[in-house]
Coordinates of C-alpha atoms and ligand atoms in Angstrom, one line a residue:
Chain A
X1 CA 6.9 -4.4 41.9
X2 CA 9.1 -4.8 45.0
X3 CA 7.6 -8.2 45.9
X4 CA 9.2 -9.8 42.7
X5 CA 12.7 -8.9 43.9
X6 CA 14.1 -12.3 45.1
X7 CA 17.6 -12.9 46.5
X8 CA 18.3 -16.6 46.7
X9 CA 20.6 -17.6 49.5
X10 CA 23.4 -18.3 47.1
X11 CA 23.8 -18.6 43.3
X12 CA 25.1 -22.3 43.4
X13 CA 22.1 -23.2 45.4
X14 CA 19.7 -21.9 42.7
X15 CA 21.4 -24.0 40.1
X16 CA 22.3 -27.0 42.3
X17 CA 19.8 -29.4 40.5
X18 CA 20.3 -28.1 37.1
X19 CA 24.0 -28.7 37.6
X20 CA 23.3 -32.2 38.6
X21 CA 22.0 -32.8 35.2
X22 CA 24.4 -30.8 33.0
X23 CA 27.7 -31.0 34.6
X24 CA 27.7 -34.7 35.5
X25 CA 28.4 -37.3 32.8
X26 CA 25.4 -39.3 31.9
X27 CA 24.6 -42.2 29.6
X28 CA 24.4 -39.9 26.6
X29 CA 27.5 -37.8 27.1
X30 CA 30.7 -38.5 25.2
X31 CA 33.1 -40.1 27.8
X32 CA 36.1 -38.8 26.1
X33 CA 35.4 -35.2 25.8
X34 CA 32.9 -34.6 28.5
X35 CA 33.8 -31.6 30.8
X36 CA 31.0 -30.6 33.1
X37 CA 32.4 -27.2 33.8
X38 CA 32.7 -26.4 30.2
X39 CA 29.0 -27.3 29.8
X40 CA 27.8 -24.8 32.3
X41 CA 30.1 -22.2 31.0
X42 CA 29.2 -22.7 27.4
X43 CA 25.5 -22.2 28.3
X44 CA 26.1 -19.1 30.2
X45 CA 27.9 -17.5 27.2
X46 CA 25.4 -18.9 24.8
X47 CA 23.1 -16.3 23.0
X48 CA 19.6 -17.6 22.6
X49 CA 16.9 -15.7 20.7
X50 CA 13.1 -16.0 21.6
X51 CA 10.7 -14.8 19.0
X52 CA 7.4 -13.7 20.5
X53 CA 6.6 -12.5 23.9
X54 CA 3.1 -13.4 24.1
X55 CA 1.3 -16.5 25.7
X56 CA 4.1 -18.9 24.7
X57 CA 6.9 -16.2 24.9
X58 CA 6.1 -15.3 28.6
X59 CA 6.5 -19.1 29.4
X60 CA 9.6 -19.5 27.3
X61 CA 11.4 -16.5 28.8
X62 CA 10.7 -17.7 32.3
X63 CA 11.6 -21.3 31.6
X64 CA 14.9 -20.5 29.8
X65 CA 16.1 -18.1 32.5
X66 CA 15.4 -20.8 35.0
X67 CA 17.2 -23.3 33.0
X68 CA 20.5 -21.6 33.1
X69 CA 20.5 -19.5 29.9
X70 CA 22.1 -16.2 30.8
X71 CA 22.0 -14.2 27.5
X72 CA 18.6 -14.0 26.1
X73 CA 17.1 -11.8 23.2
X74 CA 13.4 -11.4 22.6
X75 CA 11.6 -9.8 19.8
X76 CA 8.0 -8.8 19.8
X77 CA 6.6 -5.8 18.0
X78 CA 3.3 -5.9 20.0
X79 CA 2.1 -3.9 22.9
X80 CA 0.2 -5.3 25.9
X81 CA -3.6 -5.4 25.6
X82 CA -5.9 -5.7 28.5
X83 CA -7.1 -9.1 27.2
X84 CA -3.5 -10.5 27.4
X85 CA -3.4 -10.4 31.2
X86 CA -5.3 -13.6 31.8
X87 CA -2.3 -15.8 30.6
X88 CA 0.6 -13.6 29.9
X89 CA 1.7 -13.6 33.4
X90 CA 4.7 -11.3 33.2
X91 CA 2.3 -8.4 32.5
X92 CA 0.2 -6.3 35.0
X93 CA -2.6 -3.9 34.3
X94 CA -0.2 -0.9 34.6
X95 CA 1.6 -2.4 31.7
X96 CA -1.1 -2.1 29.2
X97 CA 0.1 -0.2 26.2
X98 CA 3.8 -0.9 26.9
X99 CA 5.8 -3.1 24.6
X100 CA 5.6 -6.9 25.4
X101 CA 9.3 -7.6 24.8
X102 CA 10.3 -4.7 27.0
X103 CA 8.1 -5.6 30.0
X104 CA 8.6 -9.3 29.7
X105 CA 12.5 -8.8 29.7
X106 CA 12.5 -6.4 32.7
X107 CA 10.3 -8.7 34.7
X108 CA 12.4 -11.9 34.2
X109 CA 15.6 -9.9 34.8
X110 CA 14.2 -8.7 38.2
X111 CA 13.1 -12.2 39.1
X112 CA 16.1 -14.3 37.9
X113 CA 19.3 -12.8 39.1
X114 CA 22.2 -12.8 36.6
X115 CA 20.3 -13.2 33.5
X116 CA 20.5 -10.5 30.7
X117 CA 17.5 -10.2 28.5
X118 CA 17.7 -7.9 25.6
X119 CA 14.3 -6.8 24.2
X120 CA 13.5 -5.8 20.6
X121 CA 10.3 -4.0 20.1
X122 CA 10.0 -4.5 16.5
X123 CA 9.3 -7.1 13.6
X124 CA 11.5 -10.0 12.9
X125 CA 11.7 -8.7 9.3
X126 CA 13.4 -5.5 10.6
X127 CA 16.5 -7.6 11.1
X128 CA 18.9 -9.1 8.6
X129 CA 21.2 -12.2 8.4
X130 CA 23.9 -10.3 10.5
X131 CA 21.6 -10.0 13.5
X132 CA 20.4 -13.6 13.4
X133 CA 23.9 -14.8 12.9
X134 CA 25.0 -13.9 16.5
X135 CA 22.7 -16.6 18.1
X136 CA 23.4 -20.2 18.7
X137 CA 19.7 -21.1 19.2
X138 CA 16.2 -19.7 18.1
X139 CA 13.0 -20.5 20.1
X140 CA 9.8 -19.5 18.5
X141 CA 6.5 -18.9 20.3
X142 CA 4.4 -17.4 17.4
X143 CA 0.9 -17.2 16.5
X144 CA 1.4 -16.5 12.8
X145 CA 2.4 -19.0 10.1
X146 CA 3.7 -16.1 8.1
X147 CA 6.2 -15.1 10.7
X148 CA 7.3 -18.7 11.2
X149 CA 7.9 -19.2 7.5
X150 CA 9.9 -16.1 7.4
X151 CA 12.4 -16.9 10.1
X152 CA 12.5 -20.6 8.8
X153 CA 13.6 -19.4 5.3
X154 CA 15.9 -16.9 7.0
X155 CA 17.7 -19.7 8.9
X156 CA 17.7 -22.0 6.1
X157 CA 19.2 -19.5 3.7
X158 CA 21.9 -18.6 6.3
X159 CA 23.3 -22.1 6.2
X160 CA 26.8 -21.9 4.6
X161 CA 28.3 -25.4 4.3
X162 CA 31.7 -24.2 4.9
X163 CA 30.7 -22.3 8.2
X164 CA 29.9 -24.4 11.3
X165 CA 28.4 -21.5 13.1
X166 CA 25.9 -20.8 10.3
X167 CA 23.6 -23.7 11.3
X168 CA 21.1 -22.5 14.0
X169 CA 18.7 -25.1 15.4
X170 CA 15.2 -23.7 15.6
X171 CA 12.7 -24.8 18.1
X172 CA 9.3 -23.9 17.3
X173 CA 6.2 -24.1 19.6
X174 CA 2.6 -23.4 18.8
X175 CA -0.7 -23.8 20.4
X176 CA -4.4 -23.5 19.4
X177 CA -6.9 -24.1 22.2
X178 CA -6.2 -27.4 23.8
X179 CA -3.8 -28.5 21.0
X180 CA -0.2 -27.7 20.3
X181 CA 3.0 -28.8 18.9
X182 CA 6.8 -28.6 19.6
X183 CA 9.1 -29.3 17.0
X184 CA 13.0 -28.9 16.3
X185 CA 14.4 -28.0 12.9
X186 CA 18.0 -28.4 12.1
X187 CA 18.2 -26.2 8.9
X188 CA 19.0 -28.1 5.8
X189 CA 19.5 -31.5 7.9
X190 CA 15.8 -32.1 9.0
X191 CA 12.4 -31.2 7.6
X192 CA 11.7 -27.5 7.9
X193 CA 8.6 -25.5 8.6
X194 CA 8.1 -25.0 4.9
X195 CA 8.1 -28.9 4.4
X196 CA 5.6 -29.1 7.4
X197 CA 3.3 -26.6 6.0
X198 CA 0.6 -29.3 5.5
X199 CA 0.6 -29.8 9.4
X200 CA -1.1 -26.4 9.8
X201 CA -4.8 -26.5 9.1
X202 CA -5.7 -23.6 7.0
X203 CA -7.9 -21.1 8.5
X204 CA -11.4 -22.4 8.3
X205 CA -13.2 -20.1 5.8
X206 CA -16.8 -19.9 5.3
X207 CA -18.0 -20.0 1.6
X208 CA -18.6 -16.4 0.4
X209 CA -22.0 -17.3 -0.9
X210 CA -23.1 -18.4 2.6
X211 CA -22.0 -15.0 3.9
X212 CA -23.9 -13.3 1.2
X213 CA -27.1 -15.2 1.1
X214 CA -27.8 -17.6 4.0
X215 CA -25.8 -16.5 7.3
X216 CA -26.6 -18.9 10.1
X217 CA -24.1 -17.9 12.9
X218 CA -23.0 -14.6 14.4
X219 CA -19.5 -15.1 12.8
X220 CA -21.1 -15.3 9.4
X221 CA -22.6 -11.8 10.0
X222 CA -19.2 -10.4 11.1
X223 CA -17.4 -12.0 8.2
X224 CA -20.0 -10.5 5.8
X225 CA -19.5 -7.0 7.2
X226 CA -15.7 -7.5 7.1
X227 CA -15.4 -9.1 3.6
X228 CA -18.4 -7.7 1.7
X229 CA -20.0 -4.7 3.5
X230 CA -16.6 -2.9 4.1
X231 CA -15.7 -3.1 0.3
X232 CA -19.1 -2.0 -0.8
X233 CA -19.3 1.0 1.5
X234 CA -15.5 1.8 2.2
X235 CA -16.2 3.8 5.4
X236 CA -12.4 4.3 5.8
X237 CA -9.7 4.2 3.0
X238 CA -7.9 1.1 4.6
X239 CA -9.2 -1.4 7.3
X240 CA -7.0 -1.0 10.5
X241 CA -7.9 -4.0 12.6
X242 CA -6.6 -2.2 15.7
X243 CA -8.5 0.8 15.3
X244 CA -11.6 0.9 17.6
X245 CA -13.5 3.1 15.2
X246 CA -13.2 0.6 12.3
X247 CA -14.2 -2.3 14.5
X248 CA -17.2 -0.4 15.9
X249 CA -18.2 0.2 12.2
X250 CA -18.0 -3.5 11.6
X251 CA -19.6 -4.4 14.8
X252 CA -22.7 -2.1 14.0
X253 CA -22.9 -3.4 10.4
X254 CA -22.8 -7.2 11.8
X255 CA -25.4 -6.3 14.4
X256 CA -27.7 -4.9 11.9
X257 CA -27.3 -7.9 9.6
X258 CA -27.8 -10.4 12.5
X259 CA -31.1 -8.7 13.5
X260 CA -32.2 -9.0 9.8
X261 CA -31.6 -12.8 10.0
X262 CA -32.6 -13.3 13.6
X263 CA -29.3 -14.3 14.7
X264 CA -28.3 -13.6 18.3
X265 CA -24.7 -13.4 19.8
X266 CA -22.9 -10.7 17.8
X267 CA -20.9 -8.7 20.3
X268 CA -18.1 -6.1 19.9
X269 CA -15.5 -8.7 21.3
X270 CA -16.6 -11.4 19.0
X271 CA -16.4 -8.9 16.1
X272 CA -12.8 -8.1 17.1
X273 CA -12.1 -11.8 17.5
X274 CA -13.3 -12.8 14.0
X275 CA -11.8 -9.8 12.3
X276 CA -8.4 -10.3 13.7
X277 CA -8.7 -14.1 13.6
X278 CA -7.9 -14.4 17.3
X279 CA -7.4 -18.2 18.2
X280 CA -8.7 -19.0 21.7
X281 CA -5.6 -19.4 23.8
X282 CA -5.5 -21.5 26.9
X283 CA -2.8 -20.7 29.5
X284 CA -2.0 -24.2 30.5
X285 CA -1.5 -25.4 26.7
X286 CA 1.0 -22.7 26.5
X287 CA 2.7 -23.9 29.6
X288 CA 2.9 -27.5 28.3
X289 CA 4.3 -26.5 25.0
X290 CA 6.7 -24.0 26.3
X291 CA 8.1 -26.5 28.6
X292 CA 8.6 -29.0 25.9
X293 CA 10.4 -26.4 23.9
X294 CA 12.5 -25.2 26.7
X295 CA 13.7 -28.6 27.7
X296 CA 14.7 -29.3 24.1
X297 CA 16.7 -26.1 24.2
X298 CA 18.3 -27.1 27.3
X299 CA 19.2 -30.5 25.9
X300 CA 20.6 -29.3 22.7
X301 CA 22.7 -26.7 24.5
X302 CA 24.1 -29.0 27.0
X303 CA 23.9 -32.4 25.4
X304 CA 22.7 -34.0 28.5
X305 CA 20.1 -36.2 26.9
X306 CA 18.9 -37.0 23.4
X307 CA 16.7 -34.3 21.9
X308 CA 13.9 -34.0 19.6
X309 CA 15.1 -33.6 16.0
X310 CA 17.8 -36.0 15.0
X311 CA 18.0 -38.6 13.7
X312 CA 14.5 -39.8 14.1
X313 CA 11.5 -37.8 15.6
X314 CA 11.4 -34.1 15.1
X315 CA 7.8 -33.3 15.7
X316 CA 5.7 -33.6 18.9
X317 CA 2.0 -33.1 18.7
X318 CA -0.1 -32.7 21.8
X319 CA -3.8 -32.9 21.8
X320 CA -6.0 -32.2 24.9
X321 CA -9.3 -32.0 23.0
X322 CA -10.3 -35.6 23.8
X323 CA -8.6 -36.7 27.0
X324 CA -4.8 -36.4 26.4
X325 CA -3.1 -37.7 23.3
X326 CA 0.7 -37.0 22.4
X327 CA 2.4 -38.4 19.4
X328 CA 6.1 -37.8 18.5
X329 CA 7.0 -38.6 15.0
X330 CA 9.4 -38.0 12.3
X331 CA 8.3 -35.6 9.6
X332 CA 10.4 -36.3 6.5
X333 CA 12.2 -33.5 4.8
X334 CA 10.6 -32.9 1.3
X335 CA 13.0 -32.9 -1.6
X336 CA 10.8 -30.4 -3.5
X337 CA 10.5 -28.0 -0.4
X338 CA 11.0 -24.5 -2.0
X339 CA 13.0 -23.5 1.1
X340 CA 15.2 -26.3 2.0
X341 CA 14.8 -29.0 -0.7
X342 CA 16.9 -26.9 -3.2
X343 CA 19.6 -25.0 -1.5
X344 CA 21.1 -22.8 -4.0
X345 CA 23.9 -24.8 -5.7
X346 CA 26.9 -22.8 -7.0
X347 CA 26.9 -22.3 -10.8
X348 CA 30.5 -21.9 -11.6
X349 CA 32.4 -20.5 -14.5
X350 CA 29.8 -18.1 -15.7
X351 CA 31.2 -15.3 -17.9
X352 CA 29.7 -12.0 -17.1
X353 CA 29.8 -11.1 -20.7
X354 CA 27.4 -13.9 -21.5
X355 CA 24.0 -12.9 -22.7
X356 CA 21.1 -14.3 -21.0
X357 CA 20.5 -16.6 -23.9
X358 CA 23.8 -18.3 -23.3
X359 CA 23.0 -18.6 -19.6
X360 CA 19.6 -20.2 -20.4
X361 CA 20.9 -22.6 -23.0
X362 CA 23.7 -23.6 -20.6
X363 CA 21.0 -25.3 -18.3
X364 CA 20.2 -27.9 -21.1
X365 CA 23.7 -29.2 -20.7
X366 CA 23.9 -29.4 -17.0
X367 CA 23.7 -32.9 -16.0
X368 CA 21.4 -32.4 -12.8
X369 CA 19.1 -30.4 -14.7
X370 CA 19.0 -30.9 -18.5
X371 CA 16.4 -28.3 -18.8
X372 CA 14.8 -27.8 -22.3
X373 CA 12.5 -24.9 -21.5
X374 CA 14.0 -23.0 -18.4
X375 CA 12.3 -20.1 -17.0
X376 CA 14.7 -17.9 -14.9
X377 CA 14.2 -15.3 -12.3
X378 CA 16.1 -13.4 -9.7
X379 CA 14.6 -11.8 -6.6
X380 CA 12.5 -8.9 -8.0
X381 CA 13.7 -9.4 -11.4
X382 CA 12.1 -11.5 -14.2
X383 CA 14.8 -12.5 -16.5
X384 CA 13.1 -14.9 -18.8
X385 CA 9.9 -16.7 -18.7
X386 CA 8.8 -19.3 -21.3
X387 CA 5.3 -19.0 -20.2
X388 CA 2.6 -17.6 -20.1
X389 CA 2.9 -15.9 -23.7
X390 CA 2.5 -12.4 -22.6
X391 CA 5.3 -12.6 -20.1
X392 CA 7.4 -14.5 -22.5
X393 CA 7.1 -11.6 -25.0
X394 CA 7.9 -9.0 -22.3
X395 CA 11.0 -10.9 -21.1
X396 CA 12.3 -12.0 -24.6
X397 CA 14.3 -8.8 -25.2
X398 CA 16.3 -9.8 -22.1
X399 CA 17.7 -12.8 -23.9
X400 CA 20.0 -10.6 -26.0
X401 CA 21.3 -8.5 -23.0
X402 CA 24.4 -9.4 -21.2
X403 CA 24.4 -10.7 -17.5
X404 CA 25.9 -7.4 -16.5
X405 CA 23.5 -5.4 -18.4
X406 CA 20.7 -7.1 -16.4
X407 CA 22.2 -6.2 -13.2
X408 CA 23.1 -9.7 -12.2
X409 CA 26.1 -9.7 -9.8
X410 CA 28.6 -12.4 -8.6
X411 CA 26.9 -14.5 -6.0
X412 CA 23.4 -13.7 -7.1
X413 CA 20.6 -16.3 -6.5
X414 CA 18.5 -17.3 -9.4
X415 CA 15.4 -19.6 -9.4
X416 CA 14.9 -21.9 -12.4
X417 CA 11.8 -23.7 -13.3
X418 CA 10.9 -26.0 -16.2
X419 CA 7.5 -27.8 -16.9
X420 CA 9.3 -31.0 -17.5
X421 CA 10.1 -31.0 -13.8
X422 CA 6.8 -30.2 -12.4
X423 CA 7.7 -30.5 -8.6
X424 CA 11.2 -29.1 -8.7
X425 CA 12.4 -25.5 -8.6
X426 CA 16.2 -25.4 -9.0
X427 CA 18.2 -22.5 -7.2
X428 CA 21.5 -21.4 -8.2
X429 CA 24.1 -19.0 -7.1
X430 CA 25.8 -17.5 -10.0
X431 CA 29.6 -17.6 -9.8
X432 CA 31.4 -15.3 -12.3
X433 CA 34.7 -16.2 -13.8
X434 CA 37.3 -13.8 -12.6
Chain B
X1 CA 26.3 -27.5 22.3
X2 CA 24.8 -29.6 19.6
X3 CA 27.0 -29.8 16.4
X4 CA 24.8 -29.8 13.5
X5 CA 27.6 -29.2 11.2
X6 CA 29.3 -32.4 12.0
X7 CA 25.8 -34.1 11.7
X8 CA 25.4 -32.6 8.2
X9 CA 29.0 -33.7 7.2
X10 CA 28.0 -37.2 8.3
X11 CA 24.6 -37.1 6.4
X12 CA 26.5 -36.0 3.3
X13 CA 29.0 -38.8 3.8
X14 CA 26.0 -41.1 3.9
X15 CA 24.4 -39.7 0.9
X16 CA 27.7 -39.8 -0.8
X17 CA 27.0 -36.4 -2.3
X18 CA 29.8 -33.9 -3.1
X19 CA 28.1 -30.6 -3.2
X20 CA 29.0 -27.2 -2.0
X21 CA 32.5 -27.2 -3.5
X22 CA 34.6 -23.9 -3.4
X23 CA 34.6 -21.0 -1.0
X24 CA 31.5 -19.5 0.3
X25 CA 30.0 -16.9 -1.8
X26 CA 28.8 -13.7 -0.6
X27 CA 25.0 -13.8 0.3
X28 CA 22.8 -11.9 -2.1
X29 CA 19.1 -11.5 -2.1
X30 CA 17.3 -14.9 -2.0
X31 CA 14.3 -15.7 -4.2
X32 CA 11.3 -16.1 -1.7
X33 CA 9.4 -19.1 -1.5
X34 CA 6.1 -17.5 -2.8
X35 CA 7.9 -16.2 -5.7
X36 CA 9.5 -19.5 -6.6
X37 CA 6.2 -21.2 -6.3
X38 CA 4.5 -18.6 -8.5
X39 CA 7.2 -18.9 -11.1
X40 CA 6.8 -22.6 -11.2
X41 CA 3.0 -22.3 -11.4
X42 CA 3.3 -19.6 -14.3
X43 CA 5.7 -21.8 -16.2
X44 CA 3.1 -24.7 -16.2
X45 CA 0.1 -22.4 -16.9
X46 CA -2.1 -23.8 -19.6
X47 CA -4.3 -21.0 -20.9
X48 CA -5.7 -22.4 -24.1
X49 CA -7.2 -20.3 -26.7
X50 CA -9.7 -18.4 -24.4
X51 CA -7.4 -17.0 -22.0
X52 CA -4.4 -14.7 -21.9
X53 CA -2.5 -12.7 -19.3
X54 CA -1.1 -9.2 -18.7
X55 CA 1.8 -8.3 -16.4
X56 CA 1.7 -4.7 -15.6
X57 CA 5.2 -5.0 -14.2
X58 CA 7.0 -8.3 -15.5
X59 CA 9.4 -8.1 -12.7
X60 CA 6.6 -8.5 -10.3
X61 CA 5.0 -11.8 -11.1
X62 CA 2.9 -11.8 -8.0
X63 CA 0.4 -9.5 -9.5
X64 CA -1.3 -9.9 -12.9
X65 CA -4.4 -9.8 -15.0
X66 CA -6.1 -12.9 -16.4
X67 CA -8.5 -12.3 -19.4
X68 CA -11.0 -14.8 -20.2
X69 CA -13.1 -14.9 -23.4
X70 CA -15.5 -17.6 -23.2
X71 CA -16.1 -19.4 -26.5
X72 CA -19.2 -21.2 -25.4
X73 CA -22.1 -20.8 -22.9
X74 CA -24.0 -17.8 -22.0
X75 CA -21.0 -15.5 -21.6
X76 CA -19.8 -16.3 -25.1
X77 CA -18.6 -13.2 -27.0
X78 CA -17.6 -11.3 -23.7
X79 CA -14.3 -10.4 -22.4
X80 CA -13.7 -10.2 -18.7
X81 CA -10.6 -9.8 -16.8
X82 CA -9.5 -10.7 -13.3
X83 CA -6.7 -9.3 -11.2
X84 CA -4.7 -11.8 -9.4
X85 CA -2.7 -10.8 -6.4
X86 CA -0.5 -13.4 -4.8
X87 CA 0.6 -12.7 -1.1
X88 CA 3.9 -13.6 0.5
X89 CA 1.8 -16.5 2.3
X90 CA 1.3 -18.2 -1.1
X91 CA 0.7 -21.1 -1.5
X92 CA -0.4 -21.5 2.1
X93 CA -3.0 -19.0 1.3
X94 CA -5.0 -18.7 -2.0
X95 CA -4.3 -15.9 -4.5
X96 CA -6.7 -12.9 -4.2
X97 CA -8.9 -12.9 -7.4
X98 CA -11.2 -10.2 -8.3
X99 CA -13.3 -9.5 -11.5
X100 CA -12.6 -5.9 -12.8
X101 CA -15.8 -5.6 -15.0
X102 CA -19.3 -5.3 -13.5
X103 CA -20.9 -8.6 -14.5
X104 CA -24.4 -10.1 -14.3
X105 CA -23.5 -13.5 -12.7
X106 CA -25.0 -15.5 -9.7
X107 CA -21.5 -16.2 -8.3
X108 CA -19.8 -12.9 -8.9
X109 CA -21.1 -9.8 -7.1
X110 CA -21.1 -6.3 -8.5
X111 CA -17.8 -5.5 -6.8
X112 CA -16.1 -8.4 -8.6
X113 CA -15.9 -10.7 -5.7
X114 CA -15.8 -14.2 -7.0
X115 CA -17.6 -17.3 -5.1
X116 CA -15.3 -20.1 -6.1
X117 CA -14.7 -22.8 -3.4
X118 CA -11.0 -23.2 -4.0
X119 CA -10.5 -19.4 -3.6
X120 CA -11.5 -19.6 -0.1
X121 CA -12.8 -22.5 1.9
X122 CA -11.4 -25.3 -0.1
X123 CA -8.0 -23.9 -0.9
X124 CA -5.0 -26.3 -0.3
X125 CA -1.3 -25.5 -0.9
X126 CA -1.2 -28.4 -3.4
X127 CA -3.5 -26.5 -5.6
X128 CA -2.1 -24.2 -8.2
X129 CA -2.8 -21.4 -10.4
X130 CA -4.0 -23.7 -13.1
X131 CA -6.6 -25.0 -10.9
X132 CA -7.9 -21.5 -10.1
X133 CA -8.1 -20.5 -13.8
X134 CA -9.9 -24.0 -14.6
X135 CA -12.4 -22.9 -11.8
X136 CA -12.9 -19.5 -13.3
X137 CA -13.6 -20.9 -16.7
X138 CA -16.2 -23.2 -15.1
X139 CA -18.1 -20.4 -13.7
X140 CA -18.6 -19.0 -17.1
X141 CA -19.8 -22.3 -18.5
X142 CA -21.9 -23.2 -15.5
X143 CA -23.2 -20.4 -13.4
X144 CA -24.5 -21.9 -10.3
X145 CA -27.8 -20.6 -8.8
X146 CA -27.5 -22.6 -5.6
X147 CA -24.5 -20.6 -4.2
X148 CA -25.4 -17.2 -5.0
X149 CA -23.3 -14.1 -4.4
X150 CA -25.6 -12.0 -6.6
X151 CA -29.0 -13.2 -5.2
X152 CA -31.0 -11.4 -7.9
X153 CA -29.2 -13.0 -10.7
X154 CA -29.4 -16.4 -9.0
X155 CA -33.1 -16.0 -8.6
X156 CA -33.3 -14.9 -12.2
X157 CA -31.4 -18.1 -13.3
X158 CA -33.5 -20.3 -11.2
X159 CA -36.8 -19.1 -12.1
X160 CA -36.3 -18.2 -15.9
X161 CA -33.2 -19.6 -17.5
X162 CA -34.1 -18.0 -21.0
X163 CA -34.8 -14.7 -19.3
X164 CA -31.5 -14.9 -17.4
X165 CA -29.7 -15.5 -20.7
X166 CA -31.3 -12.5 -22.2
X167 CA -30.2 -10.3 -19.2
X168 CA -26.6 -11.5 -19.5
X169 CA -26.8 -10.5 -23.2
X170 CA -28.0 -7.0 -22.2
X171 CA -25.5 -6.7 -19.4
X172 CA -22.6 -7.6 -21.7
X173 CA -23.9 -5.3 -24.4
X174 CA -23.6 -2.3 -22.0
X175 CA -27.4 -2.1 -21.1
X176 CA -29.2 -2.1 -17.8
X177 CA -30.6 -5.0 -15.8
X178 CA -32.9 -4.5 -12.8
X179 CA -31.9 -0.9 -12.6
X180 CA -28.1 -1.7 -12.6
X181 CA -26.1 -0.5 -15.6
X182 CA -23.3 -2.4 -17.0
X183 CA -20.4 -1.5 -19.2
X184 CA -20.0 -3.1 -22.7
X185 CA -17.7 -6.0 -22.7
X186 CA -18.4 -7.6 -26.1
X187 CA -15.5 -8.2 -28.4
Ligands
LIG1 ZN1 11.8 -27.6 3.9

C-alpha cells in the first residue's frame, strides 16, 4: 500500500522523545556506569523475539518497532482469516490466506524505517534451544496456554548458571474479553508460567450429562454434536476444526438437536466459535496489554526505569469487566514447580558401568533426597517405577542392566519421584566419571 | 540491558546456596512437565485389590489401561477397563478416560464416555490420578440416575431399581438389554 510509506524528516527527529528517556541519566540509572550512547546502541543491536502475530502480536510489533528495537523476529504459524481484520490492524482484505507473521513483518518494516523484522511462519516447537539462544528478550502474545507452557519450559531449561547469556527474560501478555494480564518472568529467578498455572481459569466445561440429556443453550447443542454425535457417527476419520465441511456437519447436527429441544441461536459462526474455543477478543484490551508489555521490554532493555518482575511485583492484572480495576502483585515462585522448582542438579561421579540398581540405591544416601522408594525416568524412557505393580514388574528387569545398556548418556536428565516426598520431583543431570 | 545473571548470583548469595558447581554439562533431552507430573501421580497411585494397570508401552507412561473389578455393588463380578490418555497439557487439562467395554450404566454411554465431574467441568490441576480412579470406583458403587449419559439406563434405575440390577447382570453376562447386545465381562 503506497499510503503506508512514510519518510520522517529525519531519523533523529523520530527518536527524539525516546532518546530523552533512554539516553539521559535518570534517578534509576547507575551513575557510575551510565552512558546514554551505549544504551541506544545496545537496543538497536538487541535481538528480540515476538511470539504470536495475532491481536496482541500486531500491537506488540508496532509498539516495539516504535520504541527503538531494530532487530525483531516473529513466530506465528497461522494464516490470516477474514474474521481477524476487525482488530489485527496490520492485515488487509487482500492478505486473507497469507501468513500472519509474514504480512505483519512487511507492514511494520514499511511503516517504520530502519527496523528489520524476520518472520517465521511455523510453530514455536519447530525450533530448538540454539534458535532461542540468539535472543535477548522474548515477548509473548499468545492465546494458548499450551504454547505458553512450552516456551516457558524451554527458557527455564535453557538457563545455565555458568552462562550469563542463557537467562532470557520472558514478557507475557494475555487477554480475554475485557480482562488481561501482563507479566515478566526471569527464568529460575522469579515465578514462572508453570508456577502461575492456577492464574488461568480452566476452560469452562459443561457436564457431559447436561449435553447428553438436558441441553439448555445453543452452545450445549454444539458441544453435544462435537463431543458425542461426532464419536457416534464418525462422519470423517479425524475432526479438522479448520475444515468447513467438518464444521458444516457439526452445525447441521447442532441445529437439528436445537430444534428438538426448541433452543434458538445455533449458527455456523457460533458452531465454529464453540468448537475452536474462540475467546472473544476486544481490540482495545489487546492495546492496553500490549502497551504494558512493550514498555516493560523497553525498560528491561534500557534500564531507564524499574520494571515489572524483580524484586517484588511480577504480575499485572487488568480487568475492565466492572469499571476498571488493575492490580499488580508478586506471584511467588513455587518450590515444587515441575519446571523451575527443581532445576536439574548435577549428579556427579556416576560410573557408567553401574547397574540401574546401583543408581537407584544411591539416592537413599544423597543428603538432599534420602529416597527410600525412588522411581526413575528419563524423557521417553521409563527406567524403574516402584508403582503401580504392573509397571514395576515391566521395569524390574532394567535394574540389572548397566546405565550404558539402558542408553543413558553423560549429561542426560532424569526425573526421580518418591511417595515420601509427595509434592517434590527431583531432577538430576547424570555426570559420568571419566 | 537487565542483568538477570547478576541478580541470580545475588539471590544465591542471599540464600547461601552453593549449587551448580562444575562446568556446564551438554544439554540433553529434558523430562517434560506433564511426564514428571504423571510419574509423580503414578508413584503415589493406590489401587487396592480391585484395580490394576497395564502399560502397552512402559516407556510411555502417558497412556495406559486401568482395570476395575468391583467387589461390591451391582457391578460386582464384572471386569471393566478404561483407557487413560494424558495430554501434554496435563495437569492443566484432565486425563482423557474412556471405558473400553460396552456397559449398561446411567453415567457411561455406549461409546464408553464417562460422566464424571472431575474429568470435565470440575477438573483442577491440584487433582491427581488417584482422584480420578476413586471417582471411577464410586461410579460402580453408586450409579447416579440424576446425571444420565445413558438416559434409558437412568430411567430404568430410577423407576425400577431391582429391574435395573437384573439388566446390569444380563448385560455383564453378555446378553441383550433393550435391543442392545453386550459382551460378557464376568470373571
Ligand atoms: Zn515455575
